[in-house]
Amino acid sequence: MMQDRNILWHTVLSFVFRGGGILANLMMVPLALDMLDSTRYGIWLSIGAVMTWFNFLDVGLGNGLRNQVASAIAQNDTSKIKGLFSTAFWSISALVVVLEILILFSFPLVPWQVVFNTNLVSSSELSAVMVYVTSGFLLGIVLKLTMSMYLAHQFHSIQAMVNGLIQVGSYAAVYALVLNQEHSLLVYAQALSVVPVVVLLGISIWAFASRFKIYWPRFSAFSKGYVRETLGLGMGFVVVQLMWMLITTTDGYCIAYWFSPAEVVPFSVSFKYFGVINIGFVLVMTPYWSAFTKAHAEGDADWMKKAQQRIQKMVFGFSLLGVVLLIIAPWMIERWMSGQVEIGYRLHLAMLVFSLLYMYLGSKNYILNGLGKLKMQMRVLGVTAILHLLLAYYLGVVLKWGIEGVVWGTNVSIAINVLVSGRQLDLINRKKAQGIWNA
């Protein structure tokens, strides 16, 4: 009961915090189009798609720490928590330093105009944009380890609060740039790279000056024994996240490269519109990840069974919301974008299916991730990541379905993962999972 009340409380807080972030995120699109033209904004969206690929490092390593700390909490092992966090902090910090050096030397040599299929922005400016964006991202990887500690301690609403602050802060920064009549893609990138670092740094300092003071990262607490324990599971999540990113976040880049950067805009607007479903569902599901880790460590099978039943009811509710959003999509998009972007019904339908499949898979994989069952996911995601690109090209370019075909290629790939993960979870629940199905 205590665990259920904690989940409910942090879910409510997450919706409150995330609400402001969603509003700021939706208002950002027409504001960005005012600052940048549709082509430059399309380039920025393509950069965002590329940067999301690097998110596998952030999420993967953080989730490895999250699961290990959650298990240590269930065992009431404070000393182990100190060692796990310090080991993760110093190991990942060293990795970030090496990557930053490589970026500073290699990025100026990359033909960025070819990469993003544009001549509108110079290669030197695109190189500077990529340096700022990736540097901010790498700093964020280290700072977000604080979020993993909060999630392991089941303070799940802190993640929504941080994301909300970043989105509101980003909107405020861009609004100030528009008032100053600034139209540079580089300045836009600088603003949106600095805001997350400032927010995460502030939260981290506050956390380790108060709640997590005893876990302050000390090099003396670093342990080689924890490197494999923490980063070993973390690397499993890295591989899963990398494959998942290849399936779900390459569409924007493919559209820009196969068609044009301007075509990314309607795709992105529809993605953000139906993304409300996934944002809401992730907010609800986030507390369950560490809760399942804790319940599994404690052998609480009864709670896990009831929790899965609640999750399926939530999936049904969010599916109904998706149908409503599809019906009112033309009216909502017209008022949101003030006629700046035209989107066909076929793209909306394809994006709704994407959002529902994304949610269905999440309802299975959040539980499997909490239980540390990654090997089957890695194999299936590896195959479908390649299949996704082949299908996206065939449907979008060869059959000339356009950007809708690219999305449908992604949908088929996700559907395969939904079927396999559903089968694996069913076998685990019935205690019949063996071999790769139980790994």
Coordinates of N, CA, C and O in Angstrom, one line a residue, residues 138-284:
L138 N 26.9 16.2 -23.3 CA 27.9 15.4 -22.5 C 27.9 15.8 -21.0 O 28.0 15.0 -20.1
L139 N 27.9 17.1 -20.8 CA 27.8 17.6 -19.4 C 26.6 17.1 -18.7 O 26.6 16.7 -17.5
G140 N 25.5 17.0 -19.5 CA 24.2 16.6 -19.0 C 24.3 15.1 -18.5 O 23.6 14.7 -17.6
I141 N 25.0 14.3 -19.2 CA 25.1 12.9 -18.9 C 25.6 12.7 -17.4 O 25.1 11.9 -16.7
V142 N 26.7 13.5 -17.1 CA 27.2 13.4 -15.7 C 26.2 14.0 -14.7 O 25.9 13.4 -13.7
L143 N 25.6 15.1 -15.0 CA 24.7 15.8 -14.1 C 23.4 15.0 -13.9 O 22.8 15.0 -12.8
K144 N 23.0 14.2 -14.9 CA 21.7 13.5 -14.8 C 21.9 12.2 -13.9 O 20.9 11.5 -13.6
L145 N 23.1 11.9 -13.5 CA 23.3 10.8 -12.5 C 22.5 11.1 -11.3 O 22.1 10.2 -10.6
T146 N 22.4 12.4 -10.9 CA 21.6 12.8 -9.8 C 20.1 12.3 -10.0 O 19.5 11.9 -9.0
M147 N 19.6 12.4 -11.2 CA 18.2 12.0 -11.4 C 18.1 10.5 -11.2 O 17.0 10.0 -10.8
S148 N 19.1 9.7 -11.6 CA 19.1 8.3 -11.4 C 19.0 8.0 -9.9 O 18.3 7.0 -9.5
M149 N 19.7 8.7 -9.0 CA 19.6 8.5 -7.6 C 18.1 8.8 -7.1 O 17.6 8.1 -6.3
Y150 N 17.6 9.9 -7.6 CA 16.2 10.2 -7.2 C 15.2 9.1 -7.6 O 14.3 8.7 -6.9
L151 N 15.4 8.6 -8.9 CA 14.5 7.6 -9.4 C 14.7 6.3 -8.6 O 13.7 5.6 -8.3
A152 N 15.9 5.9 -8.2 CA 16.1 4.7 -7.5 C 15.5 4.8 -6.1 O 15.0 3.8 -5.5
H153 N 15.4 6.0 -5.5 CA 14.8 6.3 -4.2 C 13.3 6.5 -4.4 O 12.6 6.9 -3.4
Q154 N 12.8 6.3 -5.6 CA 11.4 6.5 -5.9 C 10.8 7.9 -5.7 O 9.6 8.1 -5.4
F155 N 11.7 8.9 -5.9 CA 11.2 10.3 -6.0 C 11.1 10.6 -7.5 O 11.8 11.4 -8.1
H156 N 10.0 10.0 -8.1 CA 9.9 10.0 -9.6 C 9.5 11.4 -10.1 O 9.9 11.7 -11.3
S157 N 8.8 12.2 -9.4 CA 8.4 13.5 -9.9 C 9.5 14.5 -10.1 O 9.3 15.5 -10.9
I158 N 10.7 14.2 -9.6 CA 11.8 15.1 -9.7 C 12.2 15.2 -11.2 O 12.6 16.3 -11.7
Q159 N 12.1 14.1 -11.9 CA 12.4 14.1 -13.3 C 11.5 15.0 -14.2 O 11.9 15.7 -15.0
A160 N 10.2 14.9 -13.9 CA 9.2 15.8 -14.6 C 9.5 17.2 -14.2 O 9.3 18.1 -15.1
M161 N 9.9 17.5 -13.0 CA 10.1 18.9 -12.6 C 11.3 19.4 -13.3 O 11.3 20.5 -13.8
V162 N 12.4 18.6 -13.4 CA 13.6 19.1 -14.1 C 13.3 19.3 -15.6 O 13.7 20.4 -16.2
N163 N 12.6 18.4 -16.2 CA 12.2 18.5 -17.6 C 11.3 19.8 -17.9 O 11.5 20.5 -18.8
G164 N 10.4 20.0 -16.9 CA 9.5 21.1 -17.0 C 10.3 22.4 -16.9 O 10.1 23.4 -17.7
L165 N 11.3 22.5 -16.0 CA 12.1 23.7 -15.8 C 13.0 23.9 -17.1 O 13.1 25.1 -17.5
I166 N 13.5 22.9 -17.7 CA 14.3 23.0 -18.9 C 13.5 23.6 -20.0 O 13.9 24.5 -20.8
Q167 N 12.3 23.0 -20.2 CA 11.4 23.5 -21.3 C 10.9 24.9 -21.1 O 10.9 25.7 -22.1
V168 N 10.5 25.2 -19.9 CA 10.1 26.6 -19.7 C 11.3 27.6 -19.8 O 11.2 28.7 -20.4
G169 N 12.5 27.2 -19.3 CA 13.7 28.0 -19.4 C 14.1 28.2 -20.9 O 14.5 29.3 -21.3
S170 N 14.0 27.1 -21.7 CA 14.3 27.2 -23.1 C 13.4 28.2 -23.8 O 13.8 29.0 -24.7
Y171 N 12.1 28.1 -23.5 CA 11.1 29.0 -24.1 C 11.4 30.4 -23.8 O 11.4 31.3 -24.7
A172 N 11.7 30.7 -22.5 CA 12.1 32.1 -22.1 C 13.3 32.6 -22.8 O 13.3 33.7 -23.2
A173 N 14.3 31.7 -23.0 CA 15.5 32.1 -23.7 C 15.3 32.5 -25.1 O 15.7 33.5 -25.7
V174 N 14.5 31.6 -25.8 CA 14.2 31.9 -27.2 C 13.3 33.1 -27.4 O 13.4 33.9 -28.3
Y175 N 12.4 33.3 -26.5 CA 11.5 34.5 -26.5 C 12.3 35.7 -26.4 O 12.1 36.7 -27.1
A176 N 13.3 35.7 -25.5 CA 14.2 36.9 -25.4 C 15.0 37.1 -26.7 O 15.2 38.3 -27.1
L177 N 15.4 36.1 -27.4 CA 16.1 36.2 -28.6 C 15.2 36.8 -29.7 O 15.7 37.6 -30.5
V178 N 14.0 36.3 -29.8 CA 13.0 36.9 -30.8 C 12.8 38.4 -30.5 O 12.7 39.1 -31.5
L179 N 12.7 38.8 -29.3 CA 12.5 40.2 -29.0 C 13.7 41.0 -29.4 O 13.5 42.2 -29.8
N180 N 14.9 40.4 -29.4 CA 16.1 41.1 -29.9 C 16.3 40.9 -31.4 O 17.4 41.3 -31.9
Q181 N 15.3 40.3 -32.1 CA 15.4 40.1 -33.5 C 16.6 39.3 -33.9 O 17.3 39.6 -34.9
E182 N 16.9 38.3 -33.2 CA 18.0 37.4 -33.5 C 17.5 36.3 -34.3 O 16.5 35.7 -34.0
H183 N 18.2 35.9 -35.4 CA 17.8 34.9 -36.3 C 18.9 33.9 -36.6 O 18.8 33.1 -37.6
S184 N 19.9 33.8 -35.8 CA 21.0 32.9 -36.0 C 20.8 31.5 -35.5 O 20.3 31.4 -34.3
L185 N 21.0 30.5 -36.3 CA 20.9 29.1 -35.8 C 21.9 28.8 -34.7 O 21.6 28.1 -33.8
L186 N 23.1 29.4 -34.8 CA 24.1 29.2 -33.8 C 23.7 29.7 -32.4 O 23.8 29.1 -31.4
V187 N 23.2 31.0 -32.4 CA 22.7 31.6 -31.2 C 21.6 30.8 -30.6 O 21.5 30.5 -29.4
Y188 N 20.6 30.3 -31.4 CA 19.5 29.5 -31.0 C 20.1 28.2 -30.3 O 19.6 27.8 -29.2
A189 N 21.1 27.6 -30.9 CA 21.7 26.3 -30.4 C 22.4 26.6 -29.1 O 22.3 25.8 -28.1
Q190 N 23.1 27.7 -29.0 CA 23.8 28.1 -27.7 C 22.8 28.2 -26.6 O 23.0 27.7 -25.5
A191 N 21.7 28.9 -26.8 CA 20.7 29.1 -25.8 C 20.1 27.8 -25.3 O 20.0 27.5 -24.1
L192 N 19.7 26.9 -26.3 CA 19.1 25.7 -25.9 C 20.1 24.6 -25.4 O 19.7 23.6 -24.9
S193 N 21.4 24.9 -25.5 CA 22.4 24.0 -24.9 C 22.7 24.4 -23.5 O 23.0 23.5 -22.7
V194 N 22.7 25.7 -23.2 CA 23.1 26.2 -21.9 C 22.0 26.0 -20.9 O 22.3 25.6 -19.7
V195 N 20.7 26.2 -21.2 CA 19.6 26.1 -20.3 C 19.6 24.7 -19.5 O 19.5 24.7 -18.3
P196 N 19.6 23.6 -20.2 CA 19.6 22.3 -19.5 C 20.8 22.1 -18.5 O 20.6 21.6 -17.4
V197 N 22.0 22.6 -18.9 CA 23.1 22.4 -18.0 C 23.0 23.3 -16.8 O 23.2 22.8 -15.7
V198 N 22.4 24.5 -16.9 CA 22.2 25.3 -15.7 C 21.2 24.7 -14.8 O 21.4 24.7 -13.6
V199 N 20.1 24.2 -15.3 CA 19.0 23.6 -14.5 C 19.6 22.3 -13.8 O 19.4 22.2 -12.6
L200 N 20.2 21.5 -14.6 CA 20.7 20.2 -14.0 C 21.8 20.5 -12.9 O 21.9 19.8 -11.9
L201 N 22.7 21.4 -13.2 CA 23.7 21.8 -12.2 C 23.1 22.3 -10.9 O 23.5 21.9 -9.8
G202 N 22.1 23.2 -11.1 CA 21.4 23.7 -9.9 C 20.8 22.6 -9.0 O 20.9 22.6 -7.8
I203 N 20.1 21.7 -9.7 CA 19.4 20.6 -9.0 C 20.4 19.7 -8.3 O 20.2 19.2 -7.2
S204 N 21.5 19.4 -9.0 CA 22.6 18.5 -8.5 C 23.2 19.1 -7.2 O 23.4 18.4 -6.2
I205 N 23.5 20.4 -7.3 CA 24.1 21.1 -6.1 C 23.1 21.0 -4.9 O 23.5 20.7 -3.8
W206 N 21.9 21.3 -5.2 CA 20.9 21.3 -4.2 C 20.7 19.9 -3.6 O 20.6 19.8 -2.3
A207 N 20.7 18.9 -4.4 CA 20.5 17.5 -3.9 C 21.6 17.0 -3.0 O 21.4 16.5 -2.0
F208 N 22.9 17.3 -3.4 CA 24.0 16.8 -2.7 C 24.4 17.7 -1.5 O 25.3 17.4 -0.7
A209 N 23.7 18.9 -1.4 CA 23.9 19.7 -0.2 C 22.8 19.4 0.8 O 22.9 19.9 2.0
S210 N 21.8 18.5 0.5 CA 20.7 18.2 1.4 C 20.5 16.7 1.4 O 21.1 16.0 2.2
R211 N 19.5 16.2 0.6 CA 19.0 14.9 0.8 C 20.1 13.8 0.5 O 20.2 12.8 1.2
F212 N 21.0 14.0 -0.5 CA 22.0 13.0 -0.8 C 23.4 13.4 -0.3 O 24.4 13.0 -0.9
K213 N 23.4 14.2 0.7 CA 24.7 14.7 1.2 C 25.7 13.5 1.5 O 26.9 13.6 1.2
I214 N 25.2 12.4 2.1 CA 26.1 11.3 2.5 C 26.6 10.6 1.2 O 27.5 9.8 1.3
Y215 N 26.0 10.8 0.0 CA 26.4 10.1 -1.2 C 27.3 11.0 -2.1 O 27.5 10.6 -3.2
W216 N 27.7 12.1 -1.6 CA 28.6 13.0 -2.4 C 29.7 12.2 -3.0 O 30.4 11.5 -2.3
P217 N 29.9 12.4 -4.3 CA 30.9 11.5 -5.0 C 32.3 11.8 -4.5 O 32.9 12.9 -4.7
R218 N 32.9 10.8 -3.9 CA 34.3 10.9 -3.5 C 35.2 9.9 -4.2 O 34.7 8.7 -4.4
F219 N 36.3 10.3 -4.6 CA 37.2 9.4 -5.4 C 37.6 8.2 -4.5 O 37.9 7.1 -5.0
S220 N 37.7 8.5 -3.2 CA 38.1 7.4 -2.2 C 37.0 6.3 -2.2 O 37.3 5.1 -1.8
A221 N 35.8 6.6 -2.6 CA 34.7 5.6 -2.6 C 34.7 4.8 -3.9 O 33.9 3.9 -4.1
F222 N 35.5 5.2 -4.9 CA 35.5 4.5 -6.2 C 36.0 3.1 -6.0 O 37.0 2.8 -5.2
S223 N 35.3 2.2 -6.6 CA 35.7 0.7 -6.5 C 35.7 0.1 -7.8 O 34.7 0.1 -8.6
K224 N 36.8 -0.6 -8.2 CA 36.9 -1.3 -9.5 C 35.8 -2.4 -9.5 O 35.3 -2.8 -10.5
G225 N 35.5 -3.0 -8.3 CA 34.5 -4.0 -8.2 C 33.1 -3.6 -8.7 O 32.3 -4.4 -9.2
Y226 N 32.8 -2.3 -8.5 CA 31.5 -1.7 -8.8 C 31.5 -1.3 -10.3 O 30.4 -1.0 -10.8
V227 N 32.6 -1.2 -10.9 CA 32.7 -0.7 -12.3 C 31.9 -1.7 -13.2 O 31.0 -1.3 -14.0
R228 N 32.2 -3.0 -13.1 CA 31.5 -4.0 -13.9 C 30.1 -4.1 -13.4 O 29.2 -4.2 -14.3
E229 N 29.8 -4.0 -12.1 CA 28.5 -4.2 -11.6 C 27.5 -3.1 -12.1 O 26.4 -3.3 -12.5
T230 N 28.1 -1.8 -12.0 CA 27.3 -0.7 -12.4 C 27.2 -0.5 -13.9 O 26.2 -0.4 -14.5
L231 N 28.4 -0.4 -14.5 CA 28.5 -0.1 -15.9 C 28.2 -1.4 -16.8 O 27.8 -1.2 -17.9
G232 N 28.3 -2.6 -16.2 CA 28.0 -3.8 -17.0 C 26.5 -3.8 -17.3 O 26.1 -3.9 -18.5
L233 N 25.6 -3.7 -16.3 CA 24.2 -3.6 -16.5 C 23.9 -2.3 -17.3 O 23.0 -2.3 -18.2
G234 N 24.6 -1.2 -17.0 CA 24.4 0.0 -17.8 C 24.7 -0.1 -19.2 O 23.9 0.4 -20.1
M235 N 25.7 -0.9 -19.6 CA 26.0 -1.1 -21.0 C 25.0 -1.9 -21.7 O 24.7 -1.8 -22.9
G236 N 24.3 -2.8 -20.9 CA 23.2 -3.5 -21.5 C 22.1 -2.6 -21.9 O 21.5 -2.7 -23.0
F237 N 21.8 -1.6 -21.0 CA 20.8 -0.6 -21.3 C 21.3 0.3 -22.4 O 20.5 0.8 -23.2
V238 N 22.6 0.5 -22.5 CA 23.1 1.4 -23.6 C 22.8 0.7 -24.9 O 22.3 1.4 -25.9
V239 N 23.0 -0.6 -25.0 CA 22.8 -1.3 -26.3 C 21.3 -1.3 -26.6 O 20.9 -1.0 -27.8
V240 N 20.5 -1.5 -25.6 CA 19.0 -1.5 -25.9 C 18.6 -0.1 -26.3 O 17.8 0.0 -27.2
Q241 N 19.1 0.9 -25.6 CA 18.7 2.3 -25.9 C 19.2 2.7 -27.3 O 18.5 3.4 -28.1
L242 N 20.4 2.2 -27.7 CA 20.9 2.6 -29.0 C 20.0 2.0 -30.1 O 19.7 2.7 -31.1
M243 N 19.7 0.7 -30.0 CA 18.8 0.1 -31.0 C 17.5 0.8 -31.0 O 16.9 1.0 -32.1
W244 N 16.9 1.1 -29.8 CA 15.6 1.8 -29.8 C 15.7 3.1 -30.4 O 14.8 3.6 -31.2
M245 N 16.8 3.9 -30.2 CA 17.0 5.2 -30.9 C 17.0 5.1 -32.4 O 16.5 5.9 -33.1
L246 N 17.7 4.0 -32.9 CA 17.8 3.8 -34.3 C 16.4 3.6 -34.9 O 16.2 4.0 -36.1
I247 N 15.5 3.0 -34.2 CA 14.2 2.7 -34.7 C 13.3 4.0 -34.6 O 12.6 4.3 -35.6
T248 N 13.4 4.7 -33.5 CA 12.4 5.7 -33.2 C 12.8 7.1 -33.5 O 11.9 8.0 -33.6
T249 N 14.1 7.4 -33.7 CA 14.5 8.8 -33.8 C 15.2 9.1 -35.1 O 15.7 10.3 -35.2
T250 N 15.4 8.2 -36.0 CA 16.1 8.4 -37.2 C 15.2 9.0 -38.3 O 15.6 9.4 -39.4
D251 N 13.9 8.9 -38.1 CA 12.9 9.3 -39.1 C 13.1 10.8 -39.5 O 13.1 11.1 -40.7
G252 N 13.4 11.6 -38.6 CA 13.5 13.0 -38.9 C 14.7 13.3 -39.8 O 14.7 14.0 -40.8
Y253 N 15.8 12.6 -39.5 CA 17.0 12.7 -40.3 C 16.8 12.1 -41.7 O 17.2 12.7 -42.7
C254 N 16.2 10.9 -41.7 CA 15.9 10.3 -43.0 C 15.0 11.1 -43.9 O 15.3 11.2 -45.1
I255 N 14.0 11.8 -43.3 CA 13.1 12.7 -44.1 C 13.9 13.8 -44.7 O 13.8 14.2 -45.8
A256 N 14.8 14.4 -43.8 CA 15.6 15.6 -44.3 C 16.5 15.1 -45.4 O 16.7 15.9 -46.4
Y257 N 17.1 14.0 -45.3 CA 18.1 13.5 -46.3 C 17.4 13.0 -47.6 O 17.9 13.3 -48.7
W258 N 16.4 12.2 -47.4 CA 15.7 11.6 -48.6 C 14.8 12.6 -49.3 O 14.6 12.5 -50.5
F259 N 14.2 13.6 -48.6 CA 13.3 14.6 -49.2 C 13.9 16.0 -49.0 O 14.6 16.5 -49.9
S260 N 13.7 16.7 -47.9 CA 14.3 18.0 -47.7 C 14.1 18.3 -46.2 O 13.2 17.8 -45.5
P261 N 14.9 19.2 -45.6 CA 14.8 19.7 -44.2 C 13.4 20.3 -44.0 O 12.9 20.1 -42.9
A262 N 12.8 20.9 -44.9 CA 11.5 21.6 -44.7 C 10.4 20.5 -44.5 O 9.4 20.8 -43.7
E263 N 10.6 19.3 -45.0 CA 9.6 18.2 -44.8 C 9.6 17.7 -43.4 O 8.7 17.0 -43.0
V264 N 10.7 18.0 -42.6 CA 10.8 17.5 -41.3 C 9.8 18.3 -40.4 O 9.3 17.8 -39.4
V265 N 9.4 19.5 -40.8 CA 8.5 20.4 -39.9 C 7.1 19.7 -39.7 O 6.7 19.6 -38.6
P266 N 6.4 19.4 -40.8 CA 5.1 18.7 -40.6 C 5.2 17.4 -39.8 O 4.4 17.1 -38.9
F267 N 6.3 16.7 -40.1 CA 6.5 15.4 -39.3 C 6.7 15.7 -37.9 O 6.1 15.1 -37.0
S268 N 7.5 16.7 -37.5 CA 7.8 17.1 -36.2 C 6.5 17.6 -35.4 O 6.3 17.3 -34.3
V269 N 5.7 18.4 -36.1 CA 4.5 19.0 -35.5 C 3.6 17.9 -35.2 O 3.0 17.8 -34.0
S270 N 3.3 16.9 -36.1 CA 2.4 15.8 -35.8 C 3.0 14.9 -34.7 O 2.3 14.4 -33.9
F271 N 4.3 14.7 -34.7 CA 5.0 13.9 -33.7 C 4.8 14.5 -32.3 O 4.4 13.8 -31.3
K272 N 4.9 15.9 -32.2 CA 4.7 16.5 -30.9 C 3.3 16.5 -30.5 O 3.0 16.3 -29.3
Y273 N 2.4 16.6 -31.4 CA 0.9 16.6 -31.1 C 0.5 15.3 -30.5 O 0.0 15.2 -29.4
F274 N 0.8 14.2 -31.2 CA 0.4 12.8 -30.7 C 1.4 12.4 -29.6 O 1.1 11.5 -28.8
G275 N 2.5 13.1 -29.5 CA 3.5 12.7 -28.4 C 2.9 13.0 -27.0 O 3.5 12.5 -26.0
V276 N 1.9 13.8 -26.9 CA 1.2 14.1 -25.7 C 0.8 12.7 -25.0 O 0.8 12.6 -23.8
I277 N 0.3 11.8 -25.9 CA -0.1 10.5 -25.3 C 1.1 9.8 -24.6 O 1.0 9.3 -23.5
N278 N 2.3 9.8 -25.3 CA 3.4 9.1 -24.8 C 4.0 9.8 -23.5 O 4.5 9.2 -22.6
I279 N 3.9 11.2 -23.6 CA 4.4 11.9 -22.4 C 3.6 11.6 -21.2 O 4.1 11.3 -20.1
G280 N 2.3 11.5 -21.4 CA 1.4 11.2 -20.3 C 1.6 9.8 -19.8 O 1.7 9.5 -18.6
F281 N 1.8 8.9 -20.7 CA 2.0 7.5 -20.3 C 3.3 7.2 -19.6 O 3.4 6.5 -18.6
V282 N 4.4 7.9 -20.1 CA 5.7 7.7 -19.5 C 5.6 8.3 -18.1 O 6.3 7.7 -17.2
L283 N 4.9 9.4 -17.9 CA 4.8 10.0 -16.5 C 4.2 9.0 -15.6 O 4.6 8.8 -14.4
V284 N 3.2 8.3 -16.1 CA 2.5 7.3 -15.3 C 3.4 6.0 -15.0 O 3.4 5.5 -13.9

